[in-house]
CSV table of C-alpha atoms in Angstrom, one decimal:
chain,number,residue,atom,x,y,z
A,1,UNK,CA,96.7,188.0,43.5
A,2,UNK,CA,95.0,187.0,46.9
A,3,UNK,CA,93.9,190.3,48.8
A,4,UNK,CA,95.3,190.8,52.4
A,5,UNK,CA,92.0,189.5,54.7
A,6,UNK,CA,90.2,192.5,56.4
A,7,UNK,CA,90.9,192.2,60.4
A,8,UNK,CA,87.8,193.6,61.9
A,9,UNK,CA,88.8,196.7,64.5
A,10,UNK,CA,86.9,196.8,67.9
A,11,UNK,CA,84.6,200.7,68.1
A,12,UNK,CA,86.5,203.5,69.4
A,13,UNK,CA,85.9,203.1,73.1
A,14,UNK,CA,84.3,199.8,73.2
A,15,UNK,CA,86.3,197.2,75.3
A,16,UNK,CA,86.7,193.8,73.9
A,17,UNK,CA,86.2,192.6,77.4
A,18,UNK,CA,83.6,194.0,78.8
A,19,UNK,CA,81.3,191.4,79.8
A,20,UNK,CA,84.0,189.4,81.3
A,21,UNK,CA,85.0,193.0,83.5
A,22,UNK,CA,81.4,193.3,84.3
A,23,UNK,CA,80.8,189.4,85.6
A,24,UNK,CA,84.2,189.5,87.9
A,25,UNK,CA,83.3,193.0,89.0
A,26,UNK,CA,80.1,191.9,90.1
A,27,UNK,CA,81.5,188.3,91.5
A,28,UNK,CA,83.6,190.5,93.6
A,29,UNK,CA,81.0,192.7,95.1
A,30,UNK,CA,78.9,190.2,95.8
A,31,UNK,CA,81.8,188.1,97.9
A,32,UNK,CA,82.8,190.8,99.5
A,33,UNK,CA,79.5,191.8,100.5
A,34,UNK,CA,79.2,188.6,102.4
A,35,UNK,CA,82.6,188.6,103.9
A,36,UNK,CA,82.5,192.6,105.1
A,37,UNK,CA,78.9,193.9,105.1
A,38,UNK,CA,77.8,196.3,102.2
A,39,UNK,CA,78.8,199.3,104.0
A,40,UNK,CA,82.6,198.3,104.6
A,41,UNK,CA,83.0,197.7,100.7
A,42,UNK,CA,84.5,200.1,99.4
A,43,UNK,CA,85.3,200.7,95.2
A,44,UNK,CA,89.0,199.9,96.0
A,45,UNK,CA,88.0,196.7,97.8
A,46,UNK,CA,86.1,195.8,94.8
A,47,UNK,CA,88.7,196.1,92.2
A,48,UNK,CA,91.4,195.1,94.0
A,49,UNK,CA,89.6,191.7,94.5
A,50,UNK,CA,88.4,191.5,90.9
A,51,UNK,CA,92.2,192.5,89.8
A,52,UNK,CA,91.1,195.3,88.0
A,53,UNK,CA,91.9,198.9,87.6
A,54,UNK,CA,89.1,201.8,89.7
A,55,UNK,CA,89.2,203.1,86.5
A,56,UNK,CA,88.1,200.0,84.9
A,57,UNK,CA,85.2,199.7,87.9
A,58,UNK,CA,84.3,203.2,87.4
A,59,UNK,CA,83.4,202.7,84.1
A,60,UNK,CA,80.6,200.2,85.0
A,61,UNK,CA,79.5,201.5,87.6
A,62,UNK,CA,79.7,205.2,88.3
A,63,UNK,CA,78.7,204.7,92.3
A,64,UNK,CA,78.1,202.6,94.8
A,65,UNK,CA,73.9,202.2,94.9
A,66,UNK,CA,74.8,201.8,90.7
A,67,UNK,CA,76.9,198.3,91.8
A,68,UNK,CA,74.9,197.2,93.9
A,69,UNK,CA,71.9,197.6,92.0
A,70,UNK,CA,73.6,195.5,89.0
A,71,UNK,CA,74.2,192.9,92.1
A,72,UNK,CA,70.8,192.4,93.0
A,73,UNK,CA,69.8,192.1,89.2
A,74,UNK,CA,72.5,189.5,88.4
A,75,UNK,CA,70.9,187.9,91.1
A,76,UNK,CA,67.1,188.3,90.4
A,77,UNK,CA,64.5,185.5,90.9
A,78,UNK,CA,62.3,187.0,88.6
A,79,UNK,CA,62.4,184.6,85.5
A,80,UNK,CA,62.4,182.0,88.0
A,81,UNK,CA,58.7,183.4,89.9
A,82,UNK,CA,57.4,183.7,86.4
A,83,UNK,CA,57.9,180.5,85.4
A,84,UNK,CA,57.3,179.3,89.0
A,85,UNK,CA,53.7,180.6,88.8
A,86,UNK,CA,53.1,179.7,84.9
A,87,UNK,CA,53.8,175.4,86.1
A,88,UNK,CA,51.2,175.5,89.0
A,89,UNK,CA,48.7,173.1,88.1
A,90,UNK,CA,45.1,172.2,89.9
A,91,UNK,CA,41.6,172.0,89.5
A,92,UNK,CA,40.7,173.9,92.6
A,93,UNK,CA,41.7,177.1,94.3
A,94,UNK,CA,43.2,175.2,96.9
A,95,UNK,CA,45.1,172.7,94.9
A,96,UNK,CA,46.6,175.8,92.8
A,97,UNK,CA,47.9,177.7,95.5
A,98,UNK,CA,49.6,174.3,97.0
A,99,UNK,CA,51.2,174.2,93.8
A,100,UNK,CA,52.1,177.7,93.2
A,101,UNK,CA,53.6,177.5,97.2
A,102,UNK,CA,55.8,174.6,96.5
A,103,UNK,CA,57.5,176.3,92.9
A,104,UNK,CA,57.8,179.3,94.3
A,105,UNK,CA,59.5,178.3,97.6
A,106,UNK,CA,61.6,176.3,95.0
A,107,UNK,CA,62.2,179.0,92.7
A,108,UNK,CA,63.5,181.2,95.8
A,109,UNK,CA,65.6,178.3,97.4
A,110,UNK,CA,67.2,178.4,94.1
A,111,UNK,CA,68.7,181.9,94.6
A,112,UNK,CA,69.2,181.7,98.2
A,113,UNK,CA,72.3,184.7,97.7
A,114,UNK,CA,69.6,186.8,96.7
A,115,UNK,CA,67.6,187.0,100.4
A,116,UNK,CA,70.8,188.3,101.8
A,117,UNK,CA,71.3,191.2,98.8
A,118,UNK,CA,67.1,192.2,99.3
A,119,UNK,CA,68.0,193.2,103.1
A,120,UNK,CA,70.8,195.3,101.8
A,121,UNK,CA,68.2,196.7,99.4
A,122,UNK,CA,65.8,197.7,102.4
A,123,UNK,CA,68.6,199.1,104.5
A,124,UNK,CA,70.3,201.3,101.6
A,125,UNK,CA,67.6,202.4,98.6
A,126,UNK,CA,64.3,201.5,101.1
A,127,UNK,CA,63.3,198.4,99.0
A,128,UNK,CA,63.8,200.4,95.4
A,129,UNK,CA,64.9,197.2,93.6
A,130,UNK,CA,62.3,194.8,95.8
A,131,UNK,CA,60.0,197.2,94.7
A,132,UNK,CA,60.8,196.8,91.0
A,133,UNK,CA,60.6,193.2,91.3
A,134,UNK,CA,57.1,192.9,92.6
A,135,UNK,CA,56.0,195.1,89.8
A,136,UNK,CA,57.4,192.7,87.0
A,137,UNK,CA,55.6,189.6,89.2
A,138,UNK,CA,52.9,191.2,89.8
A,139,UNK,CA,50.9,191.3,86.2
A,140,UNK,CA,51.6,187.1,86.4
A,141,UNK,CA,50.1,187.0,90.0
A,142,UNK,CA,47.2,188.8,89.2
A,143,UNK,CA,47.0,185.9,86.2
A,144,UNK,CA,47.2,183.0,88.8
A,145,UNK,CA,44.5,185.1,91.4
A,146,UNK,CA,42.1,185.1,88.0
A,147,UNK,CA,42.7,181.4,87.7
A,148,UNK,CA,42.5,180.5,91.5
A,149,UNK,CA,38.7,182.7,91.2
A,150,UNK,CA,37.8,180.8,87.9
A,151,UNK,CA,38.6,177.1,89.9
A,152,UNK,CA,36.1,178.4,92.3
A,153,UNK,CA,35.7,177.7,95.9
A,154,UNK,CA,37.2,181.3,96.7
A,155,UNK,CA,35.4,183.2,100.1
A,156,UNK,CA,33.8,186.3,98.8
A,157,UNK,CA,37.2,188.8,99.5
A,158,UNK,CA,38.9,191.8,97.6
A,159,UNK,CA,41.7,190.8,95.3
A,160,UNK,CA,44.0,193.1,97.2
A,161,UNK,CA,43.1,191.3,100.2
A,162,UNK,CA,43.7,187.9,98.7
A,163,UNK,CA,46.9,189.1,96.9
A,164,UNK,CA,48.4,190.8,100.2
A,165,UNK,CA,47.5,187.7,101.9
A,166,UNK,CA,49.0,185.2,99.9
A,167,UNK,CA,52.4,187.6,99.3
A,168,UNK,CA,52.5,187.9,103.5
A,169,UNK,CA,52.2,183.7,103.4
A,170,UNK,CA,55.1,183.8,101.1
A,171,UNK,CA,57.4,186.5,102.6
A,172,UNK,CA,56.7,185.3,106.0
A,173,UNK,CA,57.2,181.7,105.4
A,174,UNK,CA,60.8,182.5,103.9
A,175,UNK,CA,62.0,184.8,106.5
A,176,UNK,CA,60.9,183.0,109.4
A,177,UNK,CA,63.2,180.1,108.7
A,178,UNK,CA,66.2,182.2,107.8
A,179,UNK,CA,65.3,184.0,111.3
A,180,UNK,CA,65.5,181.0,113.5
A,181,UNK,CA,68.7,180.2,115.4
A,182,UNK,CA,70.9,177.7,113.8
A,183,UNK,CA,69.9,174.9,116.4
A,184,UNK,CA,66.2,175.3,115.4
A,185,UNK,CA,67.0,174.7,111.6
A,186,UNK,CA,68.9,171.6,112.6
A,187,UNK,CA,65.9,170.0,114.1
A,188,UNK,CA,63.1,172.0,111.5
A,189,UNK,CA,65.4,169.5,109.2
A,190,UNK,CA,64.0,166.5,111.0
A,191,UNK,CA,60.6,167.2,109.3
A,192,UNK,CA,60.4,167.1,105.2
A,193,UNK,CA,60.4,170.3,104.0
A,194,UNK,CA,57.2,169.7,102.0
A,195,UNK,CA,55.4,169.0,105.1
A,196,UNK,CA,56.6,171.9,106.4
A,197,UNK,CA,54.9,174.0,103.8
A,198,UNK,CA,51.9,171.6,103.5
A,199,UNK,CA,51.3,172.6,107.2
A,200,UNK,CA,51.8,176.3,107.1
A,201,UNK,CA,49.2,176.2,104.0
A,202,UNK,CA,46.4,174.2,106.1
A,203,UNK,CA,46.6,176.9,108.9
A,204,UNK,CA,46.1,179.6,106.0
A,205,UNK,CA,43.5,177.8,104.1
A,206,UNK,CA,41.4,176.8,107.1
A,207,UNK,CA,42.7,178.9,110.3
A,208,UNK,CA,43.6,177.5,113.7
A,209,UNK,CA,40.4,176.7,115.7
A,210,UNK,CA,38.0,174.4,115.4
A,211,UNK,CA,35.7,174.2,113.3
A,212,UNK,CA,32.9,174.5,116.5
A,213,UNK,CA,35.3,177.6,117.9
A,214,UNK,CA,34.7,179.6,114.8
């Protein structure tokens, strides 16, 4: 006699869905942070445009800095950093932090969304999750700054003077562009972007004046 086969039951309370609730919940938020501003999105807003229940998004997320914060994590560059600062490559200081510029300026273009989410971040929680994520980069980039001092050619400065330097470089470089009107991007285009970076980099490696001025 062939036995009945044993259907497997889902745990009391667990949802068979959940990820897929979780990924359209968080797709919503995220478009609708674009389209009205965080402040304008409301919990209703966000389940009405995921087509599910408050009670549904409620579940997930119990408020609104909750939400957000799974936004900003769905949307983390912080593998991508890792990784970027792992594949620099050189046999001087100088030729490793060209390399590390160039992946991690990549790495970031990659997540573009995120840039938007960070100033939300600073406006609402003060840089809480920015915070976070320089604390999970930061073991790696004290890893590269002990390779850039073993390559040699360094000046005689602090690590914490180095490090806050060359995370300004980075910050600044990024925001900078996003900051210009839309005009001055259309002709920033006319130059390669490498070139771009490749300049910025000279001015930081070897200052503005001449070499007599100095």
């Amino acid at each position: 006699m062939t036995r009945p086969r044993r259907v497997s039951r889902p745990r009391k309370g667990a949802t068979p869905d959940h990820d897929s609730q979780r990924a359209a919940l968080l797709t919503a938020a995220r478009a609708l942070y674009r389209e009205m501003g965080y402040a304008e999105t409301t919990f209703p807003h966000v389940a009405a445009r995921a087509a599910l229940s408050e009670d549904i998004l409620l579940r997930h997320f119990r408020d609104r800095e909750h939400l957000l914060s799974a936004v900003l994590t769905a949307h983390s560059p912080l593998a991508d950093l890792l990784t970027a600062l792992d594949r620099a490559t050189g046999e001087s200081a100088e030729e490793l932090l060209r390399s590390a510029f160039h992946q991690l300026i990549a790495a970031i273009s990659r997540r573009e969304d995120f840039l938007d989410l960070a100033l939300i971040d600073v406006q609402i929680t003060n840089g809480a999750f920015l915070t976070t994520l320089t604390n999970g980069v930061f073991a790696k980039a004290r890893g590269f700054l002990e390779r850039m001092k073993t390559a040699g050619g360094l000046r005689p400065v602090s690590d914490m003077v180095i490090g806050r330097a060359i995370a300004a470089l980075l910050m600044g470089y990024i925001v900078s562009e996003r900051a210009m009107p839309a005009l001055a991007r259309t002709a920033m285009r006319m130059i390669p972007a490498r070139a771009w970076l490749d300049g910025v980099l000279d001015l930081f490696l070897y200052g503005i004046l001449e070499d007599d001025a100095r």
